[in-house]
Structures are given as C-alpha cells and as structure tokens.
Amino acid sequence: MAQIELSAIRKSFDGTDVLKGIDFRIEDGEFISLVGPSGCGKSTLLRIIAGLEPQNSGQVHIDGRPVDAIRPSARNLAMVFQSYALYPHLSTFDNIAVPLRMRRLSAIERLPLLGKLLPGRRAKERHIRADVEGIAEQLDISPLLRRKPGQLSGGQRQRVAVGRAMVREPLAFLFDEPLSNLDAKLRVHMRAELAELHRRLKATFVYVTHDQAEAMTMSSRIAVMMGGELIQAGTPAEIYNDPRDIRVAEFIGSPKINVLPGRIRKDGGLDVLGTAVKLSCQAAAGECRVGVRPERIDLGAGPFSGTVVHLENLGAEAFVHLAIEGAGLRLIARLADVRQLPAMASSITFGFAPDAVRIFDPAGKRIEIRLEQPERVREPAHV
Ligand SMILES: Nc1ncnc2c1ncn2[C@@H]1O[C@H](COP(=O)(O)OP(=O)(O)OP(=O)(O)O)[C@@H](O)[C@H]1O
Ligand SMILES: [Mg+2]
C-alpha cells in the first residue's frame, strides 16, 4: 500500500506543454480515477508515476520517499494497460508467473533446460505455482490457467492482466483504461469486479479513464484533468454536485448538464431566458452561464416552455429533448416516470428549483449563490 504525492509535475513533448504543473496527493488505499478528455495528459501522468516517462520538472514521492531516481521496476508499482500486454505464446499460468520468475529465479535458474536441473529451482517453482493458483482462484480464472491469451475473452484477458499485476504484491496498482477494449455490458460487469477487488486488497488504485461513468461508479475520489491541468479533485458526489469549473460540470454526468444563458442583474438577482430565478449571486452584474442537470428539470410546470423534439425511452427512465423557441437552444430533461412521456412535437412547460442551478462566469469559474428563502419542502412535480 502506498501514498503517492505529485508536486509541480511538468512535462512537454516537442515544445508543447502536456502537463502544466500537477500537484496532487493520493492517500494510501484510495481508489483514485484520473478522468478527462482524450489528450489531456492522463496517461502521461500515470507513466510519470510509474517511472516509464521522465518529467521535465517536479517530484514524485511514494510513501514520503522521492522516487525520481528510482527505475520503474524498483518502484514496486504494477501497471495494467488497455491492451493488457499479455505474452501471446504463454499460457495464462505462465503470463501470471512471469513477474515471480523474474524476481525469484536467478538468471541460470530461468534457463529452460539447464535451469530445471538446478536443485533450488523445484522448490521455488512449487511456491510460484501456489501463488499463481491462489491469485487465479481470487480472480475466478482457475479453469483458464492452461489457455493462451488468444483463447480468452476480453474480460478474461483483463483478469489475467490484473492477476499478473497482483502476483507482485505491488505498493499500488496503476490502470490505464483497462476496460476500454470490452463491450458495454462486460465493462459494467468489470467495474463492479474492480471495485470489489479494491475493497478486498485495500491497495492504492490509480485508474485512468476518459469514461466518466467508470470514474463515478468505482472511485473514492475523482481527479478531473483538462488541457494538462488538474482542475478539480473530490468524491464522485462532490464532483457531480459541486463542480468548480464549467468544464467539470460538462464532463461529468450523462446526459450532459444543460447550460443556459443567464444574466446577473445589478442587484445580484439572476435572469435565465428572461425570467427571474429566486436567488442572489455573489458576483458583479453581467453575462453568465447557468447549469441545470437533466434530473433537476421539472417538466409540466414552471415559467419556461419548449417543444419536444426527441424522446429517449430507456424503459426505467426517459430523456426528453426540448427545443426552446427563440433561444436556439436545446435542453434534456430526465423523466423518472416513463408513463408520463409527452408526445413528440408537443409544447411543454418546465422549470427548476433555485437550488438546482450552478452558475459560472464567462471564464467558466463557479459563482456562489444565496438562495432567497430557506429550502422548503416543495410540492412534487406533476410529471
Ligand atoms: N511520446 C510522445 N511524444 C509526443 N507527444 C506525446 C507523446 N506522448 C503523448 N504525447 C502527447 O501528449 C498529449 C497527452 O497525451 P496522453 O497520452 O497523456 O493523453 P491521454 O489523456 O491519456 O489521452 P487518451 O484519453 O486519448 O488516452 C497528447 O497531445 C499526445 O499527443
Ligand atoms: Mg491515455
């Protein structure tokens, strides 16, 4: 188990800054997801932690020890890649055993024929066998130990890759999009498996993904990266409910948060689409952007109206796409009760509670609000 501390990490490739000063501390035993759009520098940061890529400046500490001069294999971190990087000619057993043989057998003992004649090798192989079989059992892949990677499904290969990482008993696991090659259903299943594995091992997990749903469902904390900067870190609930930057609000949550044009009045009041919302803003008068999540839009009542232009009925819930007349704007509202589905092309009114809005200044930074009245129990929405 390990605590990992990153201080002022900078990295550039060919004169382009890819990481622009990352400060972050990962606590022992945390499941941290690094999320962000493609190209924002997630893999580069993970590779720097692993020692596979040198940073231009800044330090990495593991358990308080600077590791910048320590080569990757001696950092005792295990990396699991998107492609799994299994040896195609080796069985599952041998793939998992590779790190143990590298560590426990001498160069001569590793020789295929001569090595077998050496007296110590048998006993070492027995221990290796026991360790590999123990891991295989934990991961539920015991029946697959004789098969080669080509004879395994994507999910099974993924488990073998995790097994090969586990067998080394690393201080921390580093995952780089390990599920992205799997189909949607298997990905959801493997999420639960990885979260369960983390609970069991209690090891530090650093997990890179551009899939916000993976990050939301597995992690104890999420760190959101954009354009080489780490812009917010927090629990999934904090990141979802309290985004400090509009890029975080828009990246996390599916369907995406709705963003409406707003204007802060001189008295601190807020107008959205020309209608006053009951709250006051702690910012100077001017334009702003107002975010409202799809599940916070109340359909069927409120001061706004839109036309239903698209319906996504998922059975247990539905998403209603509305076009707002005159504003050139589209909104998505989540409907919890699909029996209330409005008709296509119908006109529908909607609103939202003042505490549902998150306001951002033109640079995308969050503006604090004060609700005018304490939150009362509201009547349930009709729809
Ligand atoms: N070895 C390299 N040489 C030059 N540029 C690189 C190198 N590795 C990465 N980059 C660039 O650095 C930026 C960050 O890359 P990185 O792989 O860290 O992104 P990422 O966030 O992992 O993206 P993705 O989600 O697509 O995997 C990209 O613009 C990429 O093209
Ligand atoms: Mg990557």
GROMACS .gro file of C-alpha atoms and ligand atoms in nm:
model
  415
    1MET     CA    1   0.000   0.000   0.000
    2ALA     CA    2   0.126   0.343  -0.077
    3GLN     CA    3   0.069   0.712  -0.059
    4ILE     CA    4   0.169   0.891  -0.379
    5GLU     CA    5   0.248   1.260  -0.386
    6LEU     CA    6   0.294   1.464  -0.702
    7SER     CA    7   0.447   1.809  -0.673
    8ALA     CA    8   0.458   2.061  -0.957
    9ILE     CA    9   0.489   1.795  -1.227
   10ARG     CA   10   0.561   1.945  -1.568
   11LYS     CA   11   0.608   1.767  -1.896
   12SER     CA   12   0.639   1.880  -2.253
   13PHE     CA   13   0.678   1.692  -2.578
   14ASP     CA   14   0.848   1.872  -2.867
   15GLY     CA   15   0.797   2.209  -2.702
   16THR     CA   16   0.427   2.151  -2.629
   17ASP     CA   17   0.329   2.159  -2.263
   18VAL     CA   18   0.134   1.844  -2.189
   19LEU     CA   19   0.136   1.868  -1.808
   20LYS     CA   20   0.140   2.221  -1.671
   21GLY     CA   21   0.226   2.177  -1.306
   22ILE     CA   22   0.031   1.899  -1.137
   23ASP     CA   23   0.007   1.897  -0.756
   24PHE     CA   24  -0.183   1.606  -0.613
   25ARG     CA   25  -0.169   1.371  -0.320
   26ILE     CA   26  -0.313   1.021  -0.338
   27GLU     CA   27  -0.372   0.870   0.002
   28ASP     CA   28  -0.291   0.516   0.099
   29GLY     CA   29  -0.563   0.274  -0.006
   30GLU     CA   30  -0.761   0.522  -0.216
   31PHE     CA   31  -0.924   0.437  -0.547
   32ILE     CA   32  -0.843   0.747  -0.748
   33SER     CA   33  -0.968   0.796  -1.101
   34LEU     CA   34  -0.792   1.040  -1.330
   35VAL     CA   35  -1.051   1.149  -1.584
   36GLY     CA   36  -1.052   1.395  -1.867
   37PRO     CA   37  -1.092   1.417  -2.243
   38SER     CA   38  -0.859   1.247  -2.487
   39GLY     CA   39  -0.515   1.408  -2.499
   40CYS     CA   40  -0.541   1.592  -2.165
   41GLY     CA   41  -0.233   1.415  -2.028
   42LYS     CA   42  -0.375   1.132  -1.813
   43SER     CA   43  -0.157   0.853  -1.950
   44THR     CA   44   0.148   1.076  -1.941
   45LEU     CA   45   0.089   1.148  -1.573
   46LEU     CA   46   0.040   0.777  -1.496
   47ARG     CA   47   0.358   0.690  -1.684
   48ILE     CA   48   0.547   0.951  -1.484
   49ILE     CA   49   0.423   0.795  -1.158
   50ALA     CA   50   0.533   0.454  -1.288
   51GLY     CA   51   0.872   0.589  -1.392
   52LEU     CA   52   0.818   0.496  -1.756
   53GLU     CA   53   0.845   0.859  -1.861
   54PRO     CA   54   1.067   1.125  -1.704
   55GLN     CA   55   0.905   1.456  -1.610
   56ASN     CA   56   1.075   1.784  -1.707
   57SER     CA   57   1.039   1.917  -1.355
   58GLY     CA   58   0.861   1.840  -1.030
   59GLN     CA   59   0.879   1.541  -0.796
   60VAL     CA   60   0.705   1.213  -0.731
   61HIS     CA   61   0.714   1.080  -0.374
   62ILE     CA   62   0.593   0.735  -0.278
   63ASP     CA   63   0.537   0.690   0.094
   64GLY     CA   64   0.734   1.007   0.151
   65ARG     CA   65   1.036   0.885  -0.044
   66PRO     CA   66   1.147   1.066  -0.362
   67VAL     CA   67   1.143   0.810  -0.644
   68ASP     CA   68   1.256   1.019  -0.937
   69ALA     CA   69   1.593   0.847  -0.947
   70ILE     CA   70   1.440   0.502  -0.900
   71ARG     CA   71   1.382   0.287  -1.206
   72PRO     CA   72   1.029   0.160  -1.283
   73SER     CA   73   1.075  -0.199  -1.169
   74ALA     CA   74   1.217  -0.088  -0.833
   75ARG     CA   75   0.922   0.144  -0.759
   76ASN     CA   76   0.712  -0.163  -0.688
   77LEU     CA   77   0.406  -0.037  -0.872
   78ALA     CA   78   0.206  -0.258  -1.106
   79MET     CA   79   0.069  -0.116  -1.428
   80VAL     CA   80  -0.229  -0.266  -1.614
   81PHE     CA   81  -0.267  -0.138  -1.968
   82GLN     CA   82  -0.559  -0.105  -2.203
   83SER     CA   83  -0.405  -0.368  -2.433
   84TYR     CA   84  -0.325  -0.593  -2.135
   85ALA     CA   85   0.019  -0.659  -2.290
   86LEU     CA   86  -0.004  -1.035  -2.229
   87TYR     CA   87   0.254  -1.262  -2.391
   88PRO     CA   88   0.057  -1.437  -2.667
   89HIS     CA   89   0.275  -1.752  -2.671
   90LEU     CA   90   0.250  -1.812  -2.295
   91SER     CA   91  -0.036  -1.978  -2.108
   92THR     CA   92  -0.241  -1.786  -1.854
   93PHE     CA   93  -0.040  -1.956  -1.582
   94ASP     CA   94   0.293  -1.853  -1.730
   95ASN     CA   95   0.173  -1.499  -1.802
   96ILE     CA   96   0.087  -1.453  -1.435
   97ALA     CA   97   0.407  -1.630  -1.324
   98VAL     CA   98   0.641  -1.409  -1.531
   99PRO     CA   99   0.695  -1.139  -1.267
  100LEU     CA  100   0.753  -1.402  -0.997
  101ARG     CA  101   1.006  -1.594  -1.205
  102MET     CA  102   1.185  -1.271  -1.289
  103ARG     CA  103   1.208  -1.186  -0.924
  104ARG     CA  104   1.264  -1.520  -0.757
  105LEU     CA  105   1.474  -1.722  -1.002
  106SER     CA  106   1.833  -1.642  -1.086
  107ALA     CA  107   1.932  -1.596  -1.450
  108ILE     CA  108   2.065  -1.953  -1.462
  109GLU     CA  109   1.756  -2.097  -1.296
  110ARG     CA  110   1.544  -1.929  -1.564
  111LEU     CA  111   1.718  -2.122  -1.844
  112PRO     CA  112   1.462  -2.363  -1.986
  113LEU     CA  113   1.664  -2.686  -1.978
  114LEU     CA  114   1.967  -2.631  -1.760
  115GLY     CA  115   1.761  -2.440  -1.506
  116LYS     CA  116   1.540  -2.741  -1.437
  117LEU     CA  117   1.844  -2.944  -1.328
  118LEU     CA  118   1.939  -2.698  -1.056
  119PRO     CA  119   1.842  -2.816  -0.707
  120GLY     CA  120   1.680  -2.494  -0.580
  121ARG     CA  121   1.455  -2.445  -0.878
  122ARG     CA  122   1.197  -2.713  -0.794
  123ALA     CA  123   1.112  -2.568  -0.455
  124LYS     CA  124   1.091  -2.216  -0.596
  125GLU     CA  125   0.862  -2.336  -0.875
  126ARG     CA  126   0.636  -2.501  -0.617
  127HIS     CA  127   0.596  -2.169  -0.436
  128ILE     CA  128   0.536  -1.985  -0.761
  129ARG     CA  129   0.268  -2.241  -0.854
  130ALA     CA  130   0.093  -2.197  -0.520
  131ASP     CA  131   0.097  -1.816  -0.553
  132VAL     CA  132  -0.034  -1.818  -0.910
  133GLU     CA  133  -0.308  -2.067  -0.823
  134GLY     CA  134  -0.411  -1.856  -0.523
  135ILE     CA  135  -0.442  -1.544  -0.738
  136ALA     CA  136  -0.627  -1.737  -1.010
  137GLU     CA  137  -0.877  -1.853  -0.753
  138GLN     CA  138  -0.933  -1.499  -0.624
  139LEU     CA  139  -0.997  -1.378  -0.979
  140ASP     CA  140  -1.206  -1.680  -1.073
  141ILE     CA  141  -0.980  -1.781  -1.361
  142SER     CA  142  -0.853  -2.116  -1.230
  143PRO     CA  143  -1.006  -2.314  -1.519
  144LEU     CA  144  -0.826  -2.090  -1.769
  145LEU     CA  145  -0.468  -2.137  -1.648
  146ARG     CA  146  -0.365  -2.362  -1.937
  147ARG     CA  147  -0.514  -2.147  -2.211
  148LYS     CA  148  -0.327  -1.889  -2.413
  149PRO     CA  149  -0.446  -1.526  -2.442
  150GLY     CA  150  -0.584  -1.592  -2.793
  151GLN     CA  151  -0.828  -1.843  -2.641
  152LEU     CA  152  -0.966  -1.599  -2.383
  153SER     CA  153  -1.245  -1.342  -2.399
  154GLY     CA  154  -1.167  -0.974  -2.346
  155GLY     CA  155  -1.290  -0.983  -1.988
  156GLN     CA  156  -1.087  -1.294  -1.910
  157ARG     CA  157  -0.773  -1.138  -2.057
  158GLN     CA  158  -0.835  -0.835  -1.843
  159ARG     CA  159  -0.847  -1.052  -1.533
  160VAL     CA  160  -0.525  -1.228  -1.633
  161ALA     CA  161  -0.359  -0.886  -1.668
  162VAL     CA  162  -0.484  -0.791  -1.321
  163GLY     CA  163  -0.357  -1.126  -1.190
  164ARG     CA  164  -0.014  -1.060  -1.331
  165ALA     CA  165  -0.016  -0.724  -1.153
  166MET     CA  166  -0.146  -0.871  -0.824
  167VAL     CA  167   0.108  -1.151  -0.803
  168ARG     CA  168   0.385  -0.899  -0.746
  169GLU     CA  169   0.209  -0.761  -0.438
  170PRO     CA  170   0.280  -0.406  -0.550
  171LEU     CA  171   0.253  -0.093  -0.336
  172ALA     CA  172  -0.004   0.046  -0.578
  173PHE     CA  173  -0.186  -0.051  -0.896
  174LEU     CA  174  -0.183   0.183  -1.193
  175PHE     CA  175  -0.452   0.119  -1.453
  176ASP     CA  176  -0.458   0.286  -1.794
  177GLU     CA  177  -0.806   0.246  -1.944
  178PRO     CA  178  -0.808  -0.127  -1.874
  179LEU     CA  179  -1.172  -0.173  -1.977
  180SER     CA  180  -1.184   0.025  -2.298
  181ASN     CA  181  -1.148  -0.282  -2.521
  182LEU     CA  182  -1.452  -0.453  -2.373
  183ASP     CA  183  -1.811  -0.432  -2.489
  184ALA     CA  184  -2.052  -0.214  -2.292
  185LYS     CA  185  -2.212  -0.491  -2.087
  186LEU     CA  186  -1.885  -0.650  -1.987
  187ARG     CA  187  -1.745  -0.309  -1.894
  188VAL     CA  188  -2.024  -0.254  -1.647
  189HIS     CA  189  -1.963  -0.600  -1.502
  190MET     CA  190  -1.587  -0.545  -1.475
  191ARG     CA  191  -1.642  -0.212  -1.299
  192ALA     CA  192  -1.812  -0.395  -1.017
  193GLU     CA  193  -1.533  -0.654  -1.014
  194LEU     CA  194  -1.258  -0.394  -0.994
  195ALA     CA  195  -1.437  -0.206  -0.716
  196GLU     CA  196  -1.476  -0.534  -0.529
  197LEU     CA  197  -1.108  -0.619  -0.586
  198HIS     CA  198  -1.011  -0.282  -0.444
  199ARG     CA  199  -1.222  -0.341  -0.134
  200ARG     CA  200  -1.057  -0.677  -0.085
  201LEU     CA  201  -0.695  -0.575  -0.150
  202LYS     CA  202  -0.722  -0.236   0.020
  203ALA     CA  203  -0.434  -0.126  -0.204
  204THR     CA  204  -0.393   0.214  -0.367
  205PHE     CA  205  -0.553   0.217  -0.712
  206VAL     CA  206  -0.483   0.491  -0.965
  207TYR     CA  207  -0.719   0.446  -1.255
  208VAL     CA  208  -0.705   0.644  -1.579
  209THR     CA  209  -1.017   0.665  -1.790
  210HIS     CA  210  -1.199   0.905  -2.016
  211ASP     CA  211  -1.527   0.737  -1.924
  212GLN     CA  212  -1.687   0.949  -1.654
  213ALA     CA  213  -1.932   0.671  -1.564
  214GLU     CA  214  -1.643   0.439  -1.476
  215ALA     CA  215  -1.490   0.707  -1.258
  216MET     CA  216  -1.821   0.788  -1.088
  217THR     CA  217  -1.905   0.428  -1.006
  218MET     CA  218  -1.573   0.293  -0.881
  219SER     CA  219  -1.363   0.563  -0.723
  220SER     CA  220  -1.332   0.701  -0.376
  221ARG     CA  221  -1.209   1.024  -0.537
  222ILE     CA  222  -1.200   1.163  -0.888
  223ALA     CA  223  -0.938   1.400  -1.025
  224VAL     CA  224  -1.055   1.583  -1.337
  225MET     CA  225  -0.784   1.686  -1.583
  226MET     CA  226  -0.823   1.925  -1.875
  227GLY     CA  227  -0.552   2.051  -2.105
  228GLY     CA  228  -0.264   1.939  -1.886
  229GLU     CA  229  -0.406   2.078  -1.562
  230LEU     CA  230  -0.579   1.909  -1.274
  231ILE     CA  231  -0.881   2.132  -1.229
  232GLN     CA  232  -1.075   1.963  -0.951
  233ALA     CA  233  -1.050   1.663  -0.722
  234GLY     CA  234  -1.316   1.531  -0.491
  235THR     CA  235  -1.553   1.246  -0.417
  236PRO     CA  236  -1.784   1.149  -0.703
  237ALA     CA  237  -2.073   1.327  -0.527
  238GLU     CA  238  -1.869   1.647  -0.481
  239ILE     CA  239  -1.755   1.648  -0.842
  240TYR     CA  240  -2.110   1.591  -0.963
  241ASN     CA  241  -2.293   1.831  -0.733
  242ASP     CA  242  -2.034   2.096  -0.670
  243PRO     CA  243  -1.830   2.146  -0.989
  244ARG     CA  244  -1.594   2.443  -0.951
  245ASP     CA  245  -1.550   2.485  -1.326
  246ILE     CA  246  -1.796   2.455  -1.611
  247ARG     CA  247  -1.565   2.208  -1.787
  248VAL     CA  248  -1.600   1.973  -1.489
  249ALA     CA  249  -1.979   2.021  -1.486
  250GLU     CA  250  -1.997   1.939  -1.855
  251PHE     CA  251  -1.759   1.644  -1.845
  252ILE     CA  252  -1.922   1.459  -1.555
  253GLY     CA  253  -2.280   1.338  -1.591
  254SER     CA  254  -2.465   1.173  -1.875
  255PRO     CA  255  -2.663   1.314  -2.043
  256LYS     CA  256  -2.462   1.632  -2.006
  257ILE     CA  257  -2.564   1.917  -1.779
  258ASN     CA  258  -2.784   2.173  -1.957
  259VAL     CA  259  -2.622   2.513  -1.997
  260LEU     CA  260  -2.850   2.815  -2.035
  261PRO     CA  261  -2.753   3.176  -2.095
  262GLY     CA  262  -2.810   3.392  -1.787
  263ARG     CA  263  -2.761   3.748  -1.675
  264ILE     CA  264  -2.673   3.867  -1.328
  265ARG     CA  265  -2.855   4.192  -1.252
  266LYS     CA  266  -2.707   4.488  -1.065
  267ASP     CA  267  -2.899   4.387  -0.753
  268GLY     CA  268  -2.741   4.037  -0.768
  269GLY     CA  269  -3.058   3.872  -0.899
  270LEU     CA  270  -3.042   3.620  -1.181
  271ASP     CA  271  -3.240   3.615  -1.506
  272VAL     CA  272  -3.247   3.298  -1.711
  273LEU     CA  273  -3.404   3.317  -2.057
  274GLY     CA  274  -3.557   3.648  -1.948
  275THR     CA  275  -3.718   3.509  -1.633
  276ALA     CA  276  -3.605   3.588  -1.278
  277VAL     CA  277  -3.487   3.295  -1.064
  278LYS     CA  278  -3.525   3.333  -0.690
  279LEU     CA  279  -3.167   3.355  -0.574
  280SER     CA  280  -2.890   3.609  -0.546
  281CYS     CA  281  -2.545   3.580  -0.694
  282GLN     CA  282  -2.220   3.682  -0.533
  283ALA     CA  283  -2.075   3.840  -0.843
  284ALA     CA  284  -2.076   4.159  -1.045
  285ALA     CA  285  -2.354   4.223  -1.296
  286GLY     CA  286  -2.308   4.068  -1.639
  287GLU     CA  287  -2.346   3.761  -1.853
  288CYS     CA  288  -2.314   3.416  -1.702
  289ARG     CA  289  -2.385   3.055  -1.783
  290VAL     CA  290  -2.639   2.860  -1.583
  291GLY     CA  291  -2.607   2.483  -1.549
  292VAL     CA  292  -2.903   2.261  -1.460
  293ARG     CA  293  -2.874   1.882  -1.459
  294PRO     CA  294  -3.136   1.687  -1.659
  295GLU     CA  295  -3.285   1.529  -1.345
  296ARG     CA  296  -3.336   1.873  -1.189
  297ILE     CA  297  -3.561   1.998  -1.468
  298ASP     CA  298  -3.923   1.972  -1.361
  299LEU     CA  299  -4.145   1.902  -1.661
  300GLY     CA  300  -4.505   2.014  -1.676
  301ALA     CA  301  -4.481   2.320  -1.454
  302GLY     CA  302  -4.277   2.636  -1.450
  303PRO     CA  303  -4.215   2.961  -1.632
  304PHE     CA  304  -4.040   2.819  -1.939
  305SER     CA  305  -4.170   2.631  -2.237
  306GLY     CA  306  -4.019   2.418  -2.511
  307THR     CA  307  -4.110   2.180  -2.790
  308VAL     CA  308  -4.043   1.809  -2.763
  309VAL     CA  309  -3.802   1.731  -3.045
  310HIS     CA  310  -3.671   1.391  -2.941
  311LEU     CA  311  -3.756   1.120  -2.688
  312GLU     CA  312  -3.527   0.854  -2.549
  313ASN     CA  313  -3.730   0.600  -2.359
  314LEU     CA  314  -3.496   0.361  -2.178
  315GLY     CA  315  -3.776   0.173  -2.007
  316ALA     CA  316  -3.694   0.265  -1.648
  317GLU     CA  317  -3.644   0.634  -1.727
  318ALA     CA  318  -3.670   0.861  -2.028
  319PHE     CA  319  -3.488   1.164  -2.161
  320VAL     CA  320  -3.696   1.436  -2.317
  321HIS     CA  321  -3.518   1.670  -2.558
  322LEU     CA  322  -3.670   2.014  -2.576
  323ALA     CA  323  -3.609   2.297  -2.821
  324ILE     CA  324  -3.655   2.639  -2.667
  325GLU     CA  325  -3.833   2.869  -2.904
  326GLY     CA  326  -3.650   3.185  -2.993
  327ALA     CA  327  -3.336   3.093  -2.799
  328GLY     CA  328  -3.182   2.848  -3.046
  329LEU     CA  329  -3.126   2.618  -2.751
  330ARG     CA  330  -3.179   2.253  -2.669
  331LEU     CA  331  -3.233   2.103  -2.328
  332ILE     CA  332  -3.251   1.750  -2.197
  333ALA     CA  333  -3.480   1.662  -1.907
  334ARG     CA  334  -3.487   1.329  -1.729
  335LEU     CA  335  -3.829   1.183  -1.673
  336ALA     CA  336  -3.841   0.931  -1.390
  337ASP     CA  337  -4.188   0.803  -1.472
  338VAL     CA  338  -4.200   0.691  -1.835
  339ARG     CA  339  -4.579   0.657  -1.819
  340GLN     CA  340  -4.587   1.038  -1.828
  341LEU     CA  341  -4.397   1.056  -2.158
  342PRO     CA  342  -4.508   1.364  -2.354
  343ALA     CA  343  -4.591   1.340  -2.724
  344MET     CA  344  -4.335   1.425  -2.988
  345ALA     CA  345  -4.369   1.783  -3.117
  346SER     CA  346  -4.591   1.883  -2.827
  347SER     CA  347  -4.528   2.202  -2.638
  348ILE     CA  348  -4.440   2.156  -2.272
  349THR     CA  349  -4.374   2.388  -1.981
  350PHE     CA  350  -4.084   2.336  -1.743
  351GLY     CA  351  -3.895   2.494  -1.457
  352PHE     CA  352  -3.631   2.417  -1.198
  353ALA     CA  353  -3.580   2.488  -0.830
  354PRO     CA  354  -3.335   2.769  -0.748
  355ASP     CA  355  -3.106   2.523  -0.568
  356ALA     CA  356  -3.075   2.320  -0.889
  357VAL     CA  357  -2.871   2.586  -1.066
  358ARG     CA  358  -2.493   2.609  -1.081
  359ILE     CA  359  -2.373   2.942  -1.216
  360PHE     CA  360  -2.045   3.004  -1.398
  361ASP     CA  361  -1.877   3.327  -1.500
  362PRO     CA  362  -1.768   3.385  -1.862
  363ALA     CA  363  -1.430   3.225  -1.783
  364GLY     CA  364  -1.610   2.914  -1.659
  365LYS     CA  365  -1.544   2.957  -1.286
  366ARG     CA  366  -1.826   2.886  -1.040
  367ILE     CA  367  -2.019   3.177  -0.893
  368GLU     CA  368  -2.161   3.123  -0.546
  369ILE     CA  369  -2.530   3.183  -0.490
  370ARG     CA  370  -2.751   3.257  -0.193
  371LEU     CA  371  -3.099   3.115  -0.200
  372GLU     CA  372  -3.355   3.381  -0.117
  373GLN     CA  373  -3.561   3.163   0.110
  374PRO     CA  374  -3.453   2.862   0.304
  375GLU     CA  375  -3.536   2.550   0.107
  376ARG     CA  376  -3.893   2.446   0.181
  377VAL     CA  377  -4.044   2.115   0.105
  378ARG     CA  378  -4.166   2.162  -0.247
  379GLU     CA  379  -4.476   2.009  -0.394
  380PRO     CA  380  -4.385   1.709  -0.603
  381ALA     CA  381  -4.369   1.789  -0.972
  382HIS     CA  382  -4.669   1.675  -1.170
  383VAL     CA  383  -4.471   1.486  -1.426
  384LIG     N1  384   0.580   1.024  -2.668
  384LIG     C1  385   0.513   1.133  -2.707
  384LIG     N2  386   0.566   1.219  -2.796
  384LIG     C2  387   0.498   1.332  -2.834
  384LIG     N3  388   0.377   1.365  -2.788
  384LIG     C3  389   0.318   1.284  -2.699
  384LIG     C4  390   0.382   1.163  -2.654
  384LIG     N4  391   0.301   1.102  -2.565
  384LIG     C5  392   0.192   1.180  -2.556
  384LIG     N5  393   0.202   1.288  -2.635
  384LIG     C6  394   0.102   1.396  -2.648
  384LIG     O1  395   0.074   1.444  -2.518
  384LIG     C7  396  -0.065   1.471  -2.502
  384LIG     C8  397  -0.119   1.394  -2.384
  384LIG     O2  398  -0.114   1.256  -2.414
  384LIG     P1  399  -0.171   1.145  -2.317
  384LIG     O3  400  -0.144   1.013  -2.381
  384LIG     O4  401  -0.117   1.166  -2.181
  384LIG     O5  402  -0.326   1.178  -2.319
  384LIG     P2  403  -0.447   1.099  -2.252
  384LIG     O6  404  -0.514   1.196  -2.162
  384LIG     O7  405  -0.401   0.972  -2.195
  384LIG     O8  406  -0.543   1.074  -2.376
  384LIG     P3  407  -0.633   0.944  -2.415
  384LIG     O9  408  -0.759   0.953  -2.335
  384LIG    O10  409  -0.657   0.962  -2.561
  384LIG    O11  410  -0.552   0.821  -2.385
  384LIG     C9  411  -0.130   1.439  -2.635
  384LIG    O12  412  -0.146   1.556  -2.708
  384LIG    C10  413  -0.030   1.347  -2.701
  384LIG    O13  414  -0.036   1.358  -2.840
  385MG      MG  415  -0.430   0.770  -2.245
   0.00000   0.00000   0.00000
